[in-house]
Amino acid sequence: MSNTAQVIVNIPTRSLDKPFSYIIPAHLPGIGVGSRVLVPFSNRKVEGFIIGLALENTEGLKPILDVLDDYPWFDSNMLETAKWLSEYYLCSLGEAMRLFIPGQSGIKTQKAYQAPDGVDVEQTAALLSNKPEEYRTALTYIYEHGPVTLTDFAKLAINPDTMIKFFLQHKLIVNADTVSKRGKANETTLINLAVSREAAAQIEQNLPKTKGAQRRLLSALLHTKDELSATQLRDLSITQDTVKKLAEQGLITTRRVPLFRNSYAGGCLRSPEVNLTPEQSHALSLIVPAINTGLHSSFLIHGVTGSGKTLVYIKAVAEARRLKRQAIVLVPEIALTSQIVARFKAAFGEDVVVMHSKLAVGERHDAWRRLQAGHAGIVIGARSALFAPVSHLGLIIIDEEHEFTYKQEETPRYHAREVALARARLAGAVVVLGSATPAVETYYKALQGEYTLIPMNKRVDNTPMPAVTVVDMRQELAQGRRSVISQALQDMLTETLAKSEQAIILLNRRGYSTFVLCRECGHVLKCRHCDISLVYHAPANVLRCHYCQERHTVPDTCPECSSRYIRYFGAGTQKVEEALAASFPAARIVRMDQDTTGGKMAHDKILSAFAAGTYDILLGTQMVAKGHDIPNVTAVGIISADTALNLPDFRAAEKTFSLLTQAAGRAGRGTKTGRVVMQTYNPEHYAITAGADHNYLTFYQNEISFRHQLNYPPYANLVKITVHAADEVTVHRNANQLAAELTQALAMADTSIIGPFPASVNKIKDVFRVNILIKTQVLSKVTHQLAILSIACRRDIIVDIDPVNVL
Ligand code: ADP
Ligand code: ZN
Ligand code: ZN
């Protein structure tokens, strides 16, 4: 019997969803639950996370090789959150735990090979007799030089993989991987006296003149109360050699401490104190006491754009910090939210850690260590910041909580909002969700009392919401105007430019060309059973419903009005740019979309140039609608307000409404009143009318009744199961088989199975994909059954709980 640890190995495979036992060697100190360790696994060395300790029979067990940190990386809150995540989202515990590791792994493995013990050289020669010369050369090299890395191997052979395979097969080489710790914090040396000051003074006096450097060092130590740093040594021109000599004589001690890299070092200004608006005070009067209780609770701030939500976040965070608790602030996308980051930096300075995707693993590691050590108390970042190692969590803020970027679209397919709520529940922390257009599910829960609803209806400076003109594009066509720019938009832009003000033009391109629209009456072809737009499939020239799979031929004329102007919808940013340039030859136009912006930072650059007044018109897709606050922007044009409306997605109306509101919110943020022109083929749709009126409640009431009728979330949960295979026949066979299995296993009340139906992009990189949707009101029972069937462990299946993308 010996002390053992239950270890989850950090290998991205779903089939290893159980802990393995390892012996804890006596010479490794500080190993405990939550420690990251290095363990032998088959014939490799891998990173592992300790999730439990025991006393057991150690027969056949191997010992832990090393410990990666000098304290457990996971505290109980992180561990419990990971467990919750793996159970809710049906991923392995390892997959959930590695979310908490910067760069997903704490070690770097370099593949290498060496000679096995006692090789028989004669036998080897025989084996290689009919192989090319390079086989013999390579093997001789390995036998003479010891471990050879994969990189070096590539220099020895034209086809290293084949060669390695052959050598391994015939046991001519064995694995000898080297493993190193990643993102090790940079360290610096601090120096202190090891003898009394009197003794040191005495020695310094007696040192001969030739030992000037040693004298300078002792003298410096005698004249400081603190330890001496590396920088001070440099200033005194004292070398490491001198330090070493004095240390050998036992006169000084040295110690290594982590030197935190700080990629965001820079001046920070405290923000001036402002008087809170009545709505801000009210919000804080609810949130601040909740933070003080030390118990979990959650809030939804439903505040129009410009109502001052950010200041509420800042004050709430200040309260958590006053109580020495830490805060996580989530933003949809760090590159598009530099303003909120700047405001937090201004208020809290070095207490803020910014998690940016551009950070190197080492920097990320340091940032997390600063939080872990309590040297910083606030982390701001995109969804991954949720996994920061804060051990005194008091508050989580999710700004723009409705944004779909909070959903991770790769395994584990978690939603940051749900994980935040789980982590906060486990930590006794407060969650504040904020949005001008909350997700329908979120608002529903707030109305149910699950979150405290805090409305903020007024803009801080009392500027009115912009006036919105809805343009019916069918009328435009009837009047013989075929341009993508309506008369109203043209007029608004003319006036804006004449006043030297700026305009933003949004082209909502998502879902272009997939649906069929009548340009005369605005009719969009929809499925009779599902009330969801039919999707056009080019190769087969058919329309298909992605929910029930019904197929239709493409009509030549509109079934509503018999017009022949029925067509696949499509107009790219480039086309709009040309039209704008033709109408406004003197205007300085800048385009921002996936094509023009290579990296994420490029968005930032375009936005700052636009904010600085370098351009008159900013044209782009979704991203031009988000997060920025430019006072001189007084006009917003929306080229086609209803493109998202026609996506075959039950959230189409929600996406449309929120985008329209966000876009309209960009107009008139300064002292000037803003104007918006929304072009649409669907002027009666509630997403458009409510969007034009800035009326979330009207939108919500219409939308929730639609959700209720068809039993979509929040009235049911969805689970999307995607089956993939390299050929079409197999994928359909497997999906049908699975659907049959599921029908049997999930034969329970309030649960239905939809599909299989081909995914909207049904072939990616030659892999065919078919979806099955489960709609249920008893999600935990369904996930339980799915776990029993081990569906999530299958390599050809992706399970997505609460999918955001149902297509
Ligand atoms: P939201 O996040 O709700 O869109 P912001 O927090 O960005 O709104 O606030 C809009 C503007 O009002 C910002 O420029 C902000 O600095 C300013 N502001 C916020 N609160 C106050 C206040 N109490 N007094 C004066 N200005 C404020
Ligand atoms: Zn028509
Ligand atoms: Zn249908």
GROMACS .gro file of N, CA and C and ligand atoms in nm, residues 274-277 280 301 303-313 339-340 343 399-400 436 456 458-461 627 629 666 669, ligand 1:
model
  123
  274VAL      N    1  -1.733   6.048  -1.200
  274VAL     CA    2  -1.852   6.106  -1.264
  274VAL      C    3  -1.972   6.079  -1.173
  275ASN      N    4  -2.074   6.160  -1.189
  275ASN     CA    5  -2.197   6.135  -1.117
  275ASN      C    6  -2.275   6.026  -1.189
  276LEU      N    7  -2.319   5.929  -1.113
  276LEU     CA    8  -2.394   5.821  -1.175
  276LEU      C    9  -2.532   5.873  -1.216
  277THR      N   10  -2.581   5.817  -1.327
  277THR     CA   11  -2.719   5.848  -1.364
  277THR      C   12  -2.811   5.772  -1.268
  280GLN      N   13  -2.805   5.410  -1.341
  280GLN     CA   14  -2.679   5.344  -1.298
  280GLN      C   15  -2.681   5.321  -1.148
  301ILE      N   16  -2.865   4.307  -1.704
  301ILE     CA   17  -2.885   4.449  -1.732
  301ILE      C   18  -2.931   4.461  -1.876
  303GLY      N   19  -2.991   4.717  -2.114
  303GLY     CA   20  -2.970   4.861  -2.128
  303GLY      C   21  -2.947   4.900  -2.272
  304VAL      N   22  -3.017   5.002  -2.318
  304VAL     CA   23  -3.001   5.046  -2.456
  304VAL      C   24  -2.856   5.089  -2.479
  305THR      N   25  -2.814   5.091  -2.604
  305THR     CA   26  -2.676   5.133  -2.634
  305THR      C   27  -2.658   5.277  -2.586
  306GLY      N   28  -2.549   5.300  -2.513
  306GLY     CA   29  -2.524   5.435  -2.462
  306GLY      C   30  -2.590   5.463  -2.328
  307SER      N   31  -2.644   5.359  -2.263
  307SER     CA   32  -2.709   5.383  -2.134
  307SER      C   33  -2.609   5.382  -2.019
  308GLY      N   34  -2.484   5.349  -2.049
  308GLY     CA   35  -2.382   5.355  -1.946
  308GLY      C   36  -2.362   5.224  -1.870
  309LYS      N   37  -2.376   5.113  -1.939
  309LYS     CA   38  -2.357   4.983  -1.875
  309LYS      C   39  -2.213   4.964  -1.829
  310THR      N   40  -2.119   5.011  -1.912
  310THR     CA   41  -1.979   4.987  -1.880
  310THR      C   42  -1.941   5.046  -1.744
  311LEU      N   43  -1.993   5.162  -1.714
  311LEU     CA   44  -1.961   5.223  -1.585
  311LEU      C   45  -2.019   5.139  -1.470
  312VAL      N   46  -2.135   5.080  -1.493
  312VAL     CA   47  -2.192   4.990  -1.391
  312VAL      C   48  -2.099   4.871  -1.370
  313TYR      N   49  -2.047   4.816  -1.481
  313TYR     CA   50  -1.953   4.704  -1.469
  313TYR      C   51  -1.832   4.746  -1.386
  339GLN      N   52  -1.231   4.967  -2.662
  339GLN     CA   53  -1.277   5.078  -2.578
  339GLN      C   54  -1.306   5.034  -2.436
  340ILE      N   55  -1.372   4.923  -2.420
  340ILE     CA   56  -1.406   4.876  -2.286
  340ILE      C   57  -1.277   4.837  -2.212
  343ARG      N   58  -1.110   5.144  -2.089
  343ARG     CA   59  -1.175   5.204  -1.973
  343ARG      C   60  -1.145   5.126  -1.845
  399ASP      N   61  -2.044   4.100  -2.107
  399ASP     CA   62  -2.098   4.211  -2.185
  399ASP      C   63  -2.149   4.157  -2.318
  400GLU      N   64  -2.254   4.215  -2.368
  400GLU     CA   65  -2.317   4.170  -2.494
  400GLU      C   66  -2.344   4.020  -2.487
  436ALA      N   67  -2.809   4.517  -2.493
  436ALA     CA   68  -2.920   4.599  -2.539
  436ALA      C   69  -3.027   4.509  -2.599
  456MET      N   70  -3.226   4.954  -1.824
  456MET     CA   71  -3.165   5.088  -1.835
  456MET      C   72  -3.210   5.143  -1.970
  458LYS      N   73  -3.257   5.477  -2.070
  458LYS     CA   74  -3.219   5.610  -2.118
  458LYS      C   75  -3.071   5.616  -2.152
  459ARG      N   76  -3.040   5.692  -2.256
  459ARG     CA   77  -2.899   5.716  -2.285
  459ARG      C   78  -2.845   5.816  -2.183
  460VAL      N   79  -2.716   5.798  -2.150
  460VAL     CA   80  -2.654   5.880  -2.046
  460VAL      C   81  -2.673   6.030  -2.071
  461ASP      N   82  -2.645   6.072  -2.196
  461ASP     CA   83  -2.651   6.215  -2.226
  461ASP      C   84  -2.789   6.254  -2.276
  627GLY      N   85  -1.979   4.760  -3.102
  627GLY     CA   86  -1.891   4.804  -2.995
  627GLY      C   87  -1.827   4.942  -2.998
  629ASP      N   88  -1.775   5.361  -3.064
  629ASP     CA   89  -1.849   5.478  -3.018
  629ASP      C   90  -1.782   5.599  -3.084
  666ARG      N   91  -2.506   5.274  -3.350
  666ARG     CA   92  -2.381   5.341  -3.387
  666ARG      C   93  -2.408   5.486  -3.429
  669ARG      N   94  -2.401   5.901  -3.141
  669ARG     CA   95  -2.355   5.871  -3.006
  669ARG      C   96  -2.300   5.997  -2.939
  808ADP     P1   97  -2.322   5.124  -2.302
  808ADP     O1   98  -2.212   5.034  -2.260
  808ADP     O2   99  -2.447   5.103  -2.222
  808ADP     O3  100  -2.347   5.129  -2.449
  808ADP     P2  101  -2.139   5.325  -2.223
  808ADP     O4  102  -2.102   5.269  -2.091
  808ADP     O5  103  -2.046   5.307  -2.336
  808ADP     O6  104  -2.282   5.272  -2.264
  808ADP     O7  105  -2.169   5.480  -2.202
  808ADP     C1  106  -2.193   5.568  -2.307
  808ADP     C2  107  -2.113   5.696  -2.287
  808ADP     O8  108  -2.157   5.766  -2.171
  808ADP     C3  109  -1.965   5.672  -2.267
  808ADP     O9  110  -1.896   5.767  -2.342
  808ADP     C4  111  -1.944   5.694  -2.118
  808ADP    O10  112  -1.815   5.741  -2.091
  808ADP     C5  113  -2.049   5.794  -2.084
  808ADP     N1  114  -2.098   5.782  -1.945
  808ADP     C6  115  -2.137   5.668  -1.884
  808ADP     N2  116  -2.184   5.693  -1.761
  808ADP     C7  117  -2.174   5.829  -1.743
  808ADP     C8  118  -2.208   5.916  -1.637
  808ADP     N3  119  -2.262   5.872  -1.523
  808ADP     N4  120  -2.185   6.047  -1.655
  808ADP     C9  121  -2.133   6.094  -1.769
  808ADP     N5  122  -2.099   6.016  -1.873
  808ADP    C10  123  -2.119   5.885  -1.862
   0.00000   0.00000   0.00000
